[in-house]
Amino acid sequence: MNDAVTDTPSGARDDPARDYRDTVFLPQTSFPMRGDLPRKEPQILAKWEAMDLWGKIRASSAGRPLFILHDGPPYANGHLHIGTALNKILKDVVNRTRQMAGFDANYIPGWDCHGLPIEWKIEEEYRAKKQDKDAVPILDFRAECRAYANHWMGVQATEFRRLGVEGAWRDRYATMDRPSEAAIAGEICKFLLNGALYRGLRPVMWSPVEKTALAEAEIEYHDHTSATIWVRFPIVKAPPQPVQDIVPGPMPDPWWMSELEGASVVIWTTTAWTIPGNRAVAAGPEFDYAVIRVDAVADGSLARPGEKIVIAEALLPAVLKDTGITAHTVLHVVKGADLAGTIMAHPLRGAEGADGGYDQDTPLLLADFVTTEAGTGFVHIAPGHGEDDFILGRANGLDVPETVGDDGTFNAWVPLFAGAHVYKAADPVSTALIAAGTLLARGKITHSYPHSWRSKAPLIFRATPQWFIPMDGPHRIREKALDAIAATQFVPDQGRNRIGSMIAARPDWCISRQRAWGVPITVFVEKQTGEPLRDPAVVGRITQAFETEGADAWYSSPPSRFLGNDYNPDDFEQVMDIVDVWFESGSTHAFVLEKRGLPWPADLYLEGSDQHRGWFHSSLLEAVGTRGVAPFKAVLTHGFVNDEKGRKMSKSLGNTTAPDEVADKFGVDILRLWVMSSDTTEDLRIGPEILKQQAELYRRLRNTLRWVLGSLDGFSEAERMPVEQMPELERWVLHRLTELDARFRAAVQSYDWTGVYPELHNFCAVDLSAFYFDIRKDALYCDRPDSPRRRAARTVLDHLHRYLCTWLAPVLCFTAEEAWCARFAPSSSGDDTSVHLELFQTPPANWHDDTLAAKWETIRSIRRRITVPIEECRKTNVIGSSLQAAVELPLNADHETLLDAAAWSEIAIVSSVTLVPDTDGSPVKVTPASGAKCARCWRVLPVVGSNATHPSRCLRCTDAVESGRVCKPAA
RNA sequence: GGGCUGGUAGCUCAGCGCCAGAGCACACGCUUGAUAAGCGUGAGGUCGGACGGUUCAAAUCCUCCCCGGCCCA
């Protein structure tokens, strides 16, 4: 308590003009109204760094139940954007709330470092220096990639920490760390050793000029003129089921389908060289296909009058024109679905010199990628020469012929065309088809075609050996993954469905890439058998070497180092492919959790919804394949950040919001508040107006804290009052705290934070600022310090300060710290006090009082009946301040005992209330209060002026002043 | 084109079968002892569209369409 002020000497009359301000307890605090966040936040960060806050948090929570949010690694390339900021802030809030709810939330942030984008950056630098990548030793190249990733990890770490994200930054993980590379190789070898790793063929985009595979982003599309061919596939066996003709008219013989034998299915392709690789024809199940008889043809047409061909009805006019058919009869129309099971001959069946190499059957399959935009409505399927073809082929057990070599020429085994280059294959293929009688027409088309970004040469899809993890078969990875999904908590729950349908439909996982910057697939293949070597001793030598030297050891060591004395290196081929980066990040659980002795599986994975196909997916498959279960107990997803109109952000549209700009202009706490004010399970929006709104919300929170701090000035434990002795108003506030507490605890459990912080804001604005604080200002400012009413209020304010600071700490991590230290660490520098070392407060059971809450709900609704007529009196200039009002309040029998008249005047902040019985819903009457205004508390009361010595004060204020205990605010 | 998802006041969000809600912003007023603050009052929406369906009753269920977003093709 501050120095008491002596009133005027007893007996002397007061000066009516006296200013009583210095006898009133006005809020007093060092906590400024303006946040000044962009300047202050870095100072607070520096303080945390200096006191080793992270270390102290860990030490303080030792022994508590662990909570592991396993960090999905962002790619170590470029500055943070708003999406990564959202993700990390949300993670930080979840971690902090769990920490403050009593867990030991040890968060280890990490990075994804390998992969194409960094390779490209380094290659780009080479090109700028006119250097050839292939001339650089691979270890040098990898070292440059490593340095590049390292640089960006540092940049992003700084940016994340500026966002207030707390974690084990010194112990961060990176996929390119040596132990990580060793662990990743170890995971690959788990699949190798348990037999779930096989080598198969798969088409990839290939440049015959550079003799290399290319990734999607290395491909440029340019116009290219290709030869086109229309080819007959003679039907040798009609579909198995009798089907009804769908042409209107007389009902045909249901067995007409047998007529299809002898007819031909016609395909159209722009890549004649893929015909030798054909293994099927696909039709669209929903399309109508016409069986026609050719009646007349133009000169030079390869069509034959009298022959029967099948073509999609929608494309019939175009095909007739292109093939020179001038007259025809539609015999039947049939759904594509009904053609399934038709067996055709390969168009080169029986060709001279082919030696029976094309005599295999060609099935007709159904596929939803077939369109009727161009062609014939039938697609020729060469599983080695197209993504769709490959997947359809796998699903139907087709083989993947390896027809083309790395230089773009046909392999020696390919009948008729061995050694020919695919770029020049259109003529020989056409000639052979003409000889076989199956070419229906030829043409040319100019279309957009993939080319190499480097050589500008046209590319081909070519079957190449790749490494796969099977989804089905003895390891039942698909089935186990689906079981694991069923056992996982998804927030929101739709995520289960989304990842589930992907897992259910996906093909085998191709984990090999023909690249340099990554972890090699550490496998030796026995040359004679083509089988991978499965020897735990060899695996052990590999992972051991990687542990200290990293994956570079694979490139720098002779194979004998790994093969040991049991094998002759000459008998083995060392695989030089690297593993898919998704396999790497899918293995982080192994080296970040398991290897470090943290609990496994993780409690939570938390990423953007795109990671259903990405990290959640690969982590699930990796863990199921090696451990049989998911590496996470729960998966939380958030949406994407769009602009204020809900449009995707793009530099060209100029609608981007960068996190560092928000930090510099508003402060990080505003950005964090934005995250928690949004529904993060859906897409979110951000922009100038939305940020401005967040700044408004922040101001209210900040001013609430400020007023609490100011009104608590000088609070001493001696003032504290037990709940039982408090007025109902105070007990109602404490009850509200129990309600909010329940909301927080539920959110901590469920990870569902939507609406929680808006509700806290609502509490501050509506329950506290506009109601409780407004009412209690009179007692806090004007009562003597030992007044029970004031003591009760200050006790509640003490609780409010602790509850609000701790609740806000996970989100407004800087502001809450400031408000906490403003009270508990006023000495500032060198002090180790931090709100982040606190736990959430636990409300005593006796604070909860539903009956009281219901009663005060009624009181507040009656209060609203009073404020309306007061407002009307203001309009007519009868009164200004509500303290100038006297109210006549009619109450019905149910309400007349709620409060007494004095309490009503307190609650309504008026100078007097008269209660009258309400029998017919009579309105509240407001009149100017009679009496004079107390110069100290401004209430208008009849007693003011009745005391000759103290003519300008009311009784309460006279007592307060004469007690000699009212303070003069510290200067 | 397919899978998942969203479209309720200027903004952020509730409501998800039975009279359109909250906070913020806005307007007006009060206060000048939370003052680059605080209080009060008020205005504002045919709930994306359908002179579509189901129902006694639809923002809420169904169908179609339009506009976004993520992932595939």
mmCIF file of N, CA, C and O (backbone and C1' of nucleotides) in Angstrom, chain A residues 21 33-34 388 498 613 646-648 677-679 682-683 693 696 699 703 706 761-762 769-770 777 781 867 871 880 936 938, chain B residues 3 5-6 10-14 22-25 30-41 68-73:
data_model
loop_
_atom_site.group_PDB
_atom_site.id
_atom_site.type_symbol
_atom_site.label_atom_id
_atom_site.label_comp_id
_atom_site.label_asym_id
_atom_site.label_seq_id
_atom_site.Cartn_x
_atom_site.Cartn_y
_atom_site.Cartn_z
ATOM 1 N N ARG A 21 -8.938 13.055 -7.133
ATOM 2 C CA ARG A 21 -8.261 12.064 -7.949
ATOM 3 C C ARG A 21 -7.166 11.329 -7.164
ATOM 4 O O ARG A 21 -6.993 10.127 -7.309
ATOM 5 N N MET A 33 -0.210 0.375 -22.932
ATOM 6 C CA MET A 33 -1.409 0.114 -23.718
ATOM 7 C C MET A 33 -1.051 -0.391 -25.100
ATOM 8 O O MET A 33 -1.679 -1.300 -25.620
ATOM 9 N N ARG A 34 -0.051 0.209 -25.705
ATOM 10 C CA ARG A 34 0.330 -0.211 -27.059
ATOM 11 C C ARG A 34 1.334 -1.343 -26.963
ATOM 12 O O ARG A 34 2.284 -1.275 -26.189
ATOM 13 N N ASP A 388 -0.520 -44.391 -67.537
ATOM 14 C CA ASP A 388 -1.834 -45.036 -67.479
ATOM 15 C C ASP A 388 -1.738 -46.488 -67.913
ATOM 16 O O ASP A 388 -2.335 -47.378 -67.308
ATOM 17 N N ARG A 498 -10.046 -39.682 -46.725
ATOM 18 C CA ARG A 498 -9.212 -39.196 -47.817
ATOM 19 C C ARG A 498 -7.978 -40.063 -48.000
ATOM 20 O O ARG A 498 -7.674 -40.513 -49.100
ATOM 21 N N ARG A 613 -1.476 -37.348 -49.190
ATOM 22 C CA ARG A 613 -0.766 -38.080 -50.222
ATOM 23 C C ARG A 613 0.742 -38.051 -49.976
ATOM 24 O O ARG A 613 1.465 -38.848 -50.530
ATOM 25 N N GLY A 646 -10.551 -15.679 -50.905
ATOM 26 C CA GLY A 646 -10.560 -17.134 -50.981
ATOM 27 C C GLY A 646 -9.801 -17.676 -52.176
ATOM 28 O O GLY A 646 -9.885 -18.848 -52.492
ATOM 29 N N ARG A 647 -9.063 -16.790 -52.844
ATOM 30 C CA ARG A 647 -8.275 -17.233 -54.007
ATOM 31 C C ARG A 647 -6.897 -17.634 -53.553
ATOM 32 O O ARG A 647 -6.345 -17.053 -52.620
ATOM 33 N N LYS A 648 -6.368 -18.566 -54.303
ATOM 34 C CA LYS A 648 -5.011 -19.014 -54.059
ATOM 35 C C LYS A 648 -4.054 -17.831 -54.182
ATOM 36 O O LYS A 648 -4.232 -16.958 -55.028
ATOM 37 N N SER A 677 -7.847 -17.673 -34.573
ATOM 38 C CA SER A 677 -9.183 -17.124 -34.810
ATOM 39 C C SER A 677 -9.833 -17.778 -36.011
ATOM 40 O O SER A 677 -10.995 -17.537 -36.300
ATOM 41 N N SER A 678 -9.054 -18.584 -36.728
ATOM 42 C CA SER A 678 -9.564 -19.199 -37.949
ATOM 43 C C SER A 678 -9.991 -20.630 -37.663
ATOM 44 O O SER A 678 -9.612 -21.217 -36.658
ATOM 45 N N ASP A 679 -10.773 -21.162 -38.571
ATOM 46 C CA ASP A 679 -11.083 -22.581 -38.513
ATOM 47 C C ASP A 679 -9.999 -23.286 -39.321
ATOM 48 O O ASP A 679 -10.052 -23.333 -40.539
ATOM 49 N N GLU A 682 -10.362 -26.012 -42.146
ATOM 50 C CA GLU A 682 -10.718 -25.621 -43.510
ATOM 51 C C GLU A 682 -9.630 -24.708 -44.047
ATOM 52 O O GLU A 682 -8.699 -24.352 -43.340
ATOM 53 N N ASP A 683 -9.808 -24.301 -45.306
ATOM 54 C CA ASP A 683 -8.866 -23.326 -45.852
ATOM 55 C C ASP A 683 -9.046 -22.007 -45.115
ATOM 56 O O ASP A 683 -10.142 -21.661 -44.705
ATOM 57 N N GLN A 693 -8.314 -6.657 -38.467
ATOM 58 C CA GLN A 693 -9.288 -7.162 -37.501
ATOM 59 C C GLN A 693 -8.591 -7.894 -36.350
ATOM 60 O O GLN A 693 -8.968 -7.751 -35.189
ATOM 61 N N GLU A 696 -7.306 -5.551 -33.908
ATOM 62 C CA GLU A 696 -8.372 -5.042 -33.028
ATOM 63 C C GLU A 696 -8.654 -6.032 -31.895
ATOM 64 O O GLU A 696 -8.812 -5.649 -30.746
ATOM 65 N N ARG A 699 -5.994 -5.869 -29.408
ATOM 66 C CA ARG A 699 -6.049 -4.685 -28.538
ATOM 67 C C ARG A 699 -6.956 -4.909 -27.352
ATOM 68 O O ARG A 699 -6.646 -4.513 -26.233
ATOM 69 N N ASN A 703 -5.713 -4.758 -23.583
ATOM 70 C CA ASN A 703 -6.257 -3.783 -22.644
ATOM 71 C C ASN A 703 -6.899 -4.452 -21.442
ATOM 72 O O ASN A 703 -6.909 -3.887 -20.351
ATOM 73 N N ARG A 706 -4.089 -5.212 -19.319
ATOM 74 C CA ARG A 706 -3.566 -3.966 -18.762
ATOM 75 C C ARG A 706 -4.422 -3.463 -17.602
ATOM 76 O O ARG A 706 -3.913 -3.056 -16.561
ATOM 77 N N HIS A 761 -11.730 -14.344 -26.142
ATOM 78 C CA HIS A 761 -11.853 -12.925 -26.462
ATOM 79 C C HIS A 761 -13.228 -12.408 -26.060
ATOM 80 O O HIS A 761 -13.377 -11.327 -25.488
ATOM 81 N N ASN A 762 -14.227 -13.206 -26.360
ATOM 82 C CA ASN A 762 -15.585 -12.852 -26.007
ATOM 83 C C ASN A 762 -15.735 -12.662 -24.494
ATOM 84 O O ASN A 762 -16.390 -11.733 -24.019
ATOM 85 N N SER A 769 -14.873 -6.868 -19.555
ATOM 86 C CA SER A 769 -14.755 -5.440 -19.790
ATOM 87 C C SER A 769 -16.094 -4.712 -19.672
ATOM 88 O O SER A 769 -16.223 -3.712 -18.957
ATOM 89 N N ALA A 770 -17.104 -5.220 -20.373
ATOM 90 C CA ALA A 770 -18.372 -4.499 -20.432
ATOM 91 C C ALA A 770 -19.257 -4.776 -19.223
ATOM 92 O O ALA A 770 -20.239 -4.077 -19.011
ATOM 93 N N LYS A 777 -15.461 -1.070 -11.110
ATOM 94 C CA LYS A 777 -14.593 0.115 -11.070
ATOM 95 C C LYS A 777 -14.901 0.949 -9.828
ATOM 96 O O LYS A 777 -13.999 1.431 -9.147
ATOM 97 N N TYR A 781 -11.957 1.590 -7.313
ATOM 98 C CA TYR A 781 -11.378 2.927 -7.310
ATOM 99 C C TYR A 781 -11.655 3.642 -5.984
ATOM 100 O O TYR A 781 -10.819 4.379 -5.480
ATOM 101 N N THR A 867 -30.637 -0.669 -19.553
ATOM 102 C CA THR A 867 -29.747 0.146 -20.381
ATOM 103 C C THR A 867 -30.480 0.794 -21.539
ATOM 104 O O THR A 867 -30.110 1.875 -21.990
ATOM 105 N N GLU A 871 -30.524 4.837 -22.402
ATOM 106 C CA GLU A 871 -30.064 5.373 -23.684
ATOM 107 C C GLU A 871 -31.086 6.384 -24.228
ATOM 108 O O GLU A 871 -30.725 7.415 -24.788
ATOM 109 N N GLY A 880 -26.587 12.175 -18.837
ATOM 110 C CA GLY A 880 -25.407 11.808 -19.624
ATOM 111 C C GLY A 880 -24.894 10.488 -19.116
ATOM 112 O O GLY A 880 -25.273 9.428 -19.608
ATOM 113 N N ARG A 936 -16.070 12.654 -5.207
ATOM 114 C CA ARG A 936 -15.050 11.618 -5.265
ATOM 115 C C ARG A 936 -15.511 10.423 -6.118
ATOM 116 O O ARG A 936 -14.757 9.940 -6.953
ATOM 117 N N TRP A 938 -18.643 10.236 -7.775
ATOM 118 C CA TRP A 938 -19.505 10.694 -8.868
ATOM 119 C C TRP A 938 -20.897 10.086 -8.836
ATOM 120 O O TRP A 938 -21.669 10.251 -9.764
ATOM 121 P P G B 3 -16.049 -38.825 -57.562
ATOM 122 O "O5'" G B 3 -14.911 -38.862 -56.460
ATOM 123 C "C5'" G B 3 -14.436 -40.115 -55.963
ATOM 124 C "C4'" G B 3 -13.365 -39.858 -54.934
ATOM 125 C "C3'" G B 3 -13.746 -38.867 -53.849
ATOM 126 O "O3'" G B 3 -14.504 -39.477 -52.818
ATOM 127 C "C1'" G B 3 -11.627 -38.295 -54.714
ATOM 128 P P U B 5 -16.099 -34.951 -47.883
ATOM 129 O "O5'" U B 5 -15.598 -33.442 -47.902
ATOM 130 C "C5'" U B 5 -14.708 -32.982 -46.899
ATOM 131 C "C4'" U B 5 -14.298 -31.578 -47.192
ATOM 132 C "C3'" U B 5 -15.432 -30.567 -47.331
ATOM 133 O "O3'" U B 5 -15.934 -30.183 -46.064
ATOM 134 C "C1'" U B 5 -13.880 -30.215 -49.057
ATOM 135 P P G B 6 -17.473 -29.737 -45.931
ATOM 136 O "O5'" G B 6 -17.462 -28.212 -46.395
ATOM 137 C "C5'" G B 6 -16.853 -27.252 -45.558
ATOM 138 C "C4'" G B 6 -16.549 -26.003 -46.330
ATOM 139 C "C3'" G B 6 -17.743 -25.184 -46.797
ATOM 140 O "O3'" G B 6 -18.274 -24.394 -45.750
ATOM 141 C "C1'" G B 6 -16.166 -25.332 -48.538
ATOM 142 P P G B 10 -22.503 -7.946 -45.894
ATOM 143 O "O5'" G B 10 -20.959 -7.535 -45.782
ATOM 144 C "C5'" G B 10 -20.219 -7.146 -46.947
ATOM 145 C "C4'" G B 10 -18.854 -6.725 -46.475
ATOM 146 C "C3'" G B 10 -18.098 -7.809 -45.707
ATOM 147 O "O3'" G B 10 -17.309 -8.587 -46.598
ATOM 148 C "C1'" G B 10 -18.154 -5.829 -44.425
ATOM 149 P P C B 11 -17.040 -10.133 -46.247
ATOM 150 O "O5'" C B 11 -16.062 -10.019 -44.996
ATOM 151 C "C5'" C B 11 -14.684 -9.676 -45.175
ATOM 152 C "C4'" C B 11 -13.960 -9.870 -43.862
ATOM 153 C "C3'" C B 11 -14.078 -11.265 -43.264
ATOM 154 O "O3'" C B 11 -13.116 -12.149 -43.810
ATOM 155 C "C1'" C B 11 -14.572 -9.659 -41.606
ATOM 156 P P U B 12 -13.448 -13.713 -43.818
ATOM 157 O "O5'" U B 12 -13.309 -14.105 -42.283
ATOM 158 C "C5'" U B 12 -12.043 -14.063 -41.632
ATOM 159 C "C4'" U B 12 -12.203 -14.493 -40.199
ATOM 160 C "C3'" U B 12 -12.925 -15.820 -40.006
ATOM 161 O "O3'" U B 12 -12.035 -16.907 -40.179
ATOM 162 C "C1'" U B 12 -13.831 -14.207 -38.529
ATOM 163 P P C B 13 -12.612 -18.337 -40.495
ATOM 164 O "O5'" C B 13 -13.472 -18.619 -39.188
ATOM 165 C "C5'" C B 13 -14.607 -19.463 -39.227
ATOM 166 C "C4'" C B 13 -15.338 -19.277 -37.931
ATOM 167 C "C3'" C B 13 -16.568 -20.142 -37.751
ATOM 168 O "O3'" C B 13 -16.202 -21.418 -37.271
ATOM 169 C "C1'" C B 13 -17.072 -17.921 -37.133
ATOM 170 P P A B 14 -17.143 -22.693 -37.536
ATOM 171 O "O5'" A B 14 -18.149 -22.679 -36.301
ATOM 172 C "C5'" A B 14 -19.308 -21.923 -36.361
ATOM 173 C "C4'" A B 14 -19.969 -21.898 -35.032
ATOM 174 C "C3'" A B 14 -21.243 -22.734 -34.967
ATOM 175 O "O3'" A B 14 -20.997 -24.021 -34.482
ATOM 176 C "C1'" A B 14 -21.728 -20.480 -34.420
ATOM 177 P P A B 22 -26.692 -11.490 -31.772
ATOM 178 O "O5'" A B 22 -25.231 -11.987 -31.383
ATOM 179 C "C5'" A B 22 -25.048 -12.776 -30.212
ATOM 180 C "C4'" A B 22 -23.608 -13.170 -30.107
ATOM 181 C "C3'" A B 22 -22.616 -12.041 -30.370
ATOM 182 O "O3'" A B 22 -22.432 -11.258 -29.196
ATOM 183 C "C1'" A B 22 -21.964 -13.956 -31.597
ATOM 184 P P G B 23 -22.052 -9.731 -29.317
ATOM 185 O "O5'" G B 23 -20.507 -9.774 -29.698
ATOM 186 C "C5'" G B 23 -19.556 -10.267 -28.760
ATOM 187 C "C4'" G B 23 -18.227 -10.393 -29.448
ATOM 188 C "C3'" G B 23 -17.769 -9.157 -30.211
ATOM 189 O "O3'" G B 23 -17.144 -8.210 -29.360
ATOM 190 C "C1'" G B 23 -17.531 -11.052 -31.595
ATOM 191 P P C B 24 -17.233 -6.675 -29.676
ATOM 192 O "O5'" C B 24 -16.334 -6.538 -30.992
ATOM 193 C "C5'" C B 24 -14.931 -6.803 -30.934
ATOM 194 C "C4'" C B 24 -14.355 -6.819 -32.332
ATOM 195 C "C3'" C B 24 -14.613 -5.570 -33.170
ATOM 196 O "O3'" C B 24 -13.690 -4.536 -32.866
ATOM 197 C "C1'" C B 24 -15.079 -7.482 -34.460
ATOM 198 P P A B 25 -14.146 -3.033 -33.038
ATOM 199 O "O5'" A B 25 -14.426 -2.902 -34.599
ATOM 200 C "C5'" A B 25 -13.335 -2.832 -35.520
ATOM 201 C "C4'" A B 25 -13.857 -2.755 -36.932
ATOM 202 C "C3'" A B 25 -14.784 -1.584 -37.236
ATOM 203 O "O3'" A B 25 -14.052 -0.420 -37.564
ATOM 204 C "C1'" A B 25 -15.753 -3.581 -38.039
ATOM 205 P P C B 30 -23.359 13.067 -26.525
ATOM 206 O "O5'" C B 30 -23.122 12.062 -25.316
ATOM 207 C "C5'" C B 30 -24.149 11.813 -24.361
ATOM 208 C "C4'" C B 30 -23.690 10.755 -23.396
ATOM 209 C "C3'" C B 30 -22.426 11.087 -22.615
ATOM 210 O "O3'" C B 30 -22.720 11.902 -21.491
ATOM 211 C "C1'" C B 30 -22.287 8.876 -23.447
ATOM 212 P P U B 31 -21.620 12.899 -20.959
ATOM 213 O "O5'" U B 31 -20.435 11.926 -20.525
ATOM 214 C "C5'" U B 31 -20.542 11.178 -19.306
ATOM 215 C "C4'" U B 31 -19.356 10.271 -19.172
ATOM 216 C "C3'" U B 31 -18.003 10.979 -19.068
ATOM 217 O "O3'" U B 31 -17.741 11.337 -17.731
ATOM 218 C "C1'" U B 31 -17.864 9.223 -20.657
ATOM 219 P P U B 32 -17.107 12.682 -17.414
ATOM 220 O "O5'" U B 32 -15.534 12.532 -17.617
ATOM 221 C "C5'" U B 32 -14.763 11.478 -17.002
ATOM 222 C "C4'" U B 32 -13.530 11.297 -17.855
ATOM 223 C "C3'" U B 32 -12.553 12.479 -17.821
ATOM 224 O "O3'" U B 32 -11.284 12.064 -17.338
ATOM 225 C "C1'" U B 32 -13.104 11.834 -20.057
ATOM 226 P P G B 33 -11.146 11.567 -15.869
ATOM 227 O "O5'" G B 33 -11.456 10.016 -16.025
ATOM 228 C "C5'" G B 33 -10.488 9.098 -16.458
ATOM 229 C "C4'" G B 33 -10.283 8.090 -15.344
ATOM 230 C "C3'" G B 33 -11.529 7.247 -15.069
ATOM 231 O "O3'" G B 33 -11.142 5.885 -15.244
ATOM 232 C "C1'" G B 33 -10.745 8.330 -13.096
ATOM 233 P P A B 34 -11.664 4.918 -16.350
ATOM 234 O "O5'" A B 34 -10.345 4.402 -17.114
ATOM 235 C "C5'" A B 34 -9.100 4.318 -16.406
ATOM 236 C "C4'" A B 34 -8.144 3.609 -17.351
ATOM 237 C "C3'" A B 34 -8.340 4.084 -18.795
ATOM 238 O "O3'" A B 34 -7.391 5.008 -19.294
ATOM 239 C "C1'" A B 34 -8.701 1.694 -18.572
ATOM 240 P P U B 35 -5.898 4.955 -19.485
ATOM 241 O "O5'" U B 35 -5.618 5.960 -20.687
ATOM 242 C "C5'" U B 35 -5.669 5.596 -22.062
ATOM 243 C "C4'" U B 35 -6.499 6.629 -22.805
ATOM 244 C "C3'" U B 35 -5.982 8.068 -22.703
ATOM 245 O "O3'" U B 35 -5.543 8.487 -23.985
ATOM 246 C "C1'" U B 35 -8.352 7.902 -22.445
ATOM 247 P P A B 36 -4.382 7.810 -24.804
ATOM 248 O "O5'" A B 36 -5.036 6.682 -25.727
ATOM 249 C "C5'" A B 36 -6.227 6.920 -26.469
ATOM 250 C "C4'" A B 36 -6.053 6.394 -27.883
ATOM 251 C "C3'" A B 36 -5.283 5.067 -27.911
ATOM 252 O "O3'" A B 36 -6.107 3.926 -27.802
ATOM 253 C "C1'" A B 36 -4.337 6.663 -29.430
ATOM 254 P P A B 37 -7.418 3.648 -28.746
ATOM 255 O "O5'" A B 37 -8.511 3.528 -27.604
ATOM 256 C "C5'" A B 37 -8.820 2.258 -27.168
ATOM 257 C "C4'" A B 37 -8.549 2.143 -25.677
ATOM 258 C "C3'" A B 37 -9.775 1.736 -24.897
ATOM 259 O "O3'" A B 37 -9.914 0.330 -24.909
ATOM 260 C "C1'" A B 37 -8.836 3.624 -23.899
ATOM 261 P P G B 38 -11.288 -0.316 -25.282
ATOM 262 O "O5'" G B 38 -12.203 0.211 -24.087
ATOM 263 C "C5'" G B 38 -11.915 -0.172 -22.754
ATOM 264 C "C4'" G B 38 -12.932 0.443 -21.832
ATOM 265 C "C3'" G B 38 -14.374 0.294 -22.280
ATOM 266 O "O3'" G B 38 -14.896 -0.975 -21.947
ATOM 267 C "C1'" G B 38 -13.986 2.524 -21.655
ATOM 268 P P C B 39 -16.052 -1.602 -22.814
ATOM 269 O "O5'" C B 39 -17.304 -0.742 -22.377
ATOM 270 C "C5'" C B 39 -17.773 -0.798 -21.041
ATOM 271 C "C4'" C B 39 -18.972 0.088 -20.896
ATOM 272 C "C3'" C B 39 -20.089 -0.151 -21.896
ATOM 273 O "O3'" C B 39 -20.909 -1.235 -21.518
ATOM 274 C "C1'" C B 39 -19.644 2.149 -21.788
ATOM 275 P P G B 40 -21.714 -2.040 -22.643
ATOM 276 O "O5'" G B 40 -22.851 -1.013 -23.046
ATOM 277 C "C5'" G B 40 -23.824 -0.609 -22.091
ATOM 278 C "C4'" G B 40 -24.705 0.441 -22.691
ATOM 279 C "C3'" G B 40 -25.424 0.034 -23.974
ATOM 280 O "O3'" G B 40 -26.586 -0.702 -23.684
ATOM 281 C "C1'" G B 40 -24.461 2.171 -24.255
ATOM 282 P P U B 41 -27.158 -1.745 -24.744
ATOM 283 O "O5'" U B 41 -27.748 -0.804 -25.884
ATOM 284 C "C5'" U B 41 -28.877 0.021 -25.613
ATOM 285 C "C4'" U B 41 -29.104 0.947 -26.780
ATOM 286 C "C3'" U B 41 -29.332 0.260 -28.123
ATOM 287 O "O3'" U B 41 -30.684 -0.133 -28.276
ATOM 288 C "C1'" U B 41 -27.752 1.995 -28.387
ATOM 289 P P G B 68 -13.760 -19.751 -59.869
ATOM 290 O "O5'" G B 68 -13.423 -19.689 -58.328
ATOM 291 C "C5'" G B 68 -12.454 -20.531 -57.818
ATOM 292 C "C4'" G B 68 -12.403 -20.366 -56.331
ATOM 293 C "C3'" G B 68 -11.394 -21.305 -55.703
ATOM 294 O "O3'" G B 68 -10.114 -20.713 -55.758
ATOM 295 C "C1'" G B 68 -13.454 -21.500 -54.564
ATOM 296 P P G B 69 -8.926 -21.553 -56.405
ATOM 297 O "O5'" G B 69 -8.580 -22.546 -55.203
ATOM 298 C "C5'" G B 69 -8.283 -22.009 -53.928
ATOM 299 C "C4'" G B 69 -8.280 -23.103 -52.899
ATOM 300 C "C3'" G B 69 -7.512 -24.355 -53.263
ATOM 301 O "O3'" G B 69 -6.120 -24.167 -53.121
ATOM 302 C "C1'" G B 69 -9.549 -24.952 -52.250
ATOM 303 P P C B 70 -5.090 -24.970 -54.040
ATOM 304 O "O5'" C B 70 -5.073 -26.392 -53.325
ATOM 305 C "C5'" C B 70 -4.490 -26.528 -52.040
ATOM 306 C "C4'" C B 70 -4.675 -27.937 -51.548
ATOM 307 C "C3'" C B 70 -4.188 -29.021 -52.498
ATOM 308 O "O3'" C B 70 -2.788 -29.211 -52.391
ATOM 309 C "C1'" C B 70 -6.340 -29.587 -51.735
ATOM 310 P P C B 71 -1.955 -29.656 -53.661
ATOM 311 O "O5'" C B 71 -2.436 -31.154 -53.845
ATOM 312 C "C5'" C B 71 -2.197 -32.119 -52.822
ATOM 313 C "C4'" C B 71 -2.903 -33.404 -53.155
ATOM 314 C "C3'" C B 71 -2.583 -33.984 -54.521
ATOM 315 O "O3'" C B 71 -1.344 -34.654 -54.509
ATOM 316 C "C1'" C B 71 -4.915 -34.081 -54.136
ATOM 317 P P C B 72 -0.589 -34.948 -55.840
ATOM 318 O "O5'" C B 72 -1.460 -36.159 -56.375
ATOM 319 C "C5'" C B 72 -1.599 -36.372 -57.769
ATOM 320 C "C4'" C B 72 -2.758 -37.303 -57.992
ATOM 321 C "C3'" C B 72 -3.005 -37.612 -59.448
ATOM 322 O "O3'" C B 72 -2.181 -38.679 -59.863
ATOM 323 C "C1'" C B 72 -5.019 -36.909 -58.464
ATOM 324 P P A B 73 -1.421 -38.491 -61.278
ATOM 325 O "O5'" A B 73 -2.611 -38.620 -62.331
ATOM 326 C "C5'" A B 73 -3.473 -39.765 -62.308
ATOM 327 C "C4'" A B 73 -4.654 -39.521 -63.203
ATOM 328 C "C3'" A B 73 -4.323 -39.112 -64.635
ATOM 329 O "O3'" A B 73 -4.036 -40.245 -65.429
ATOM 330 C "C1'" A B 73 -5.992 -37.682 -63.755
#
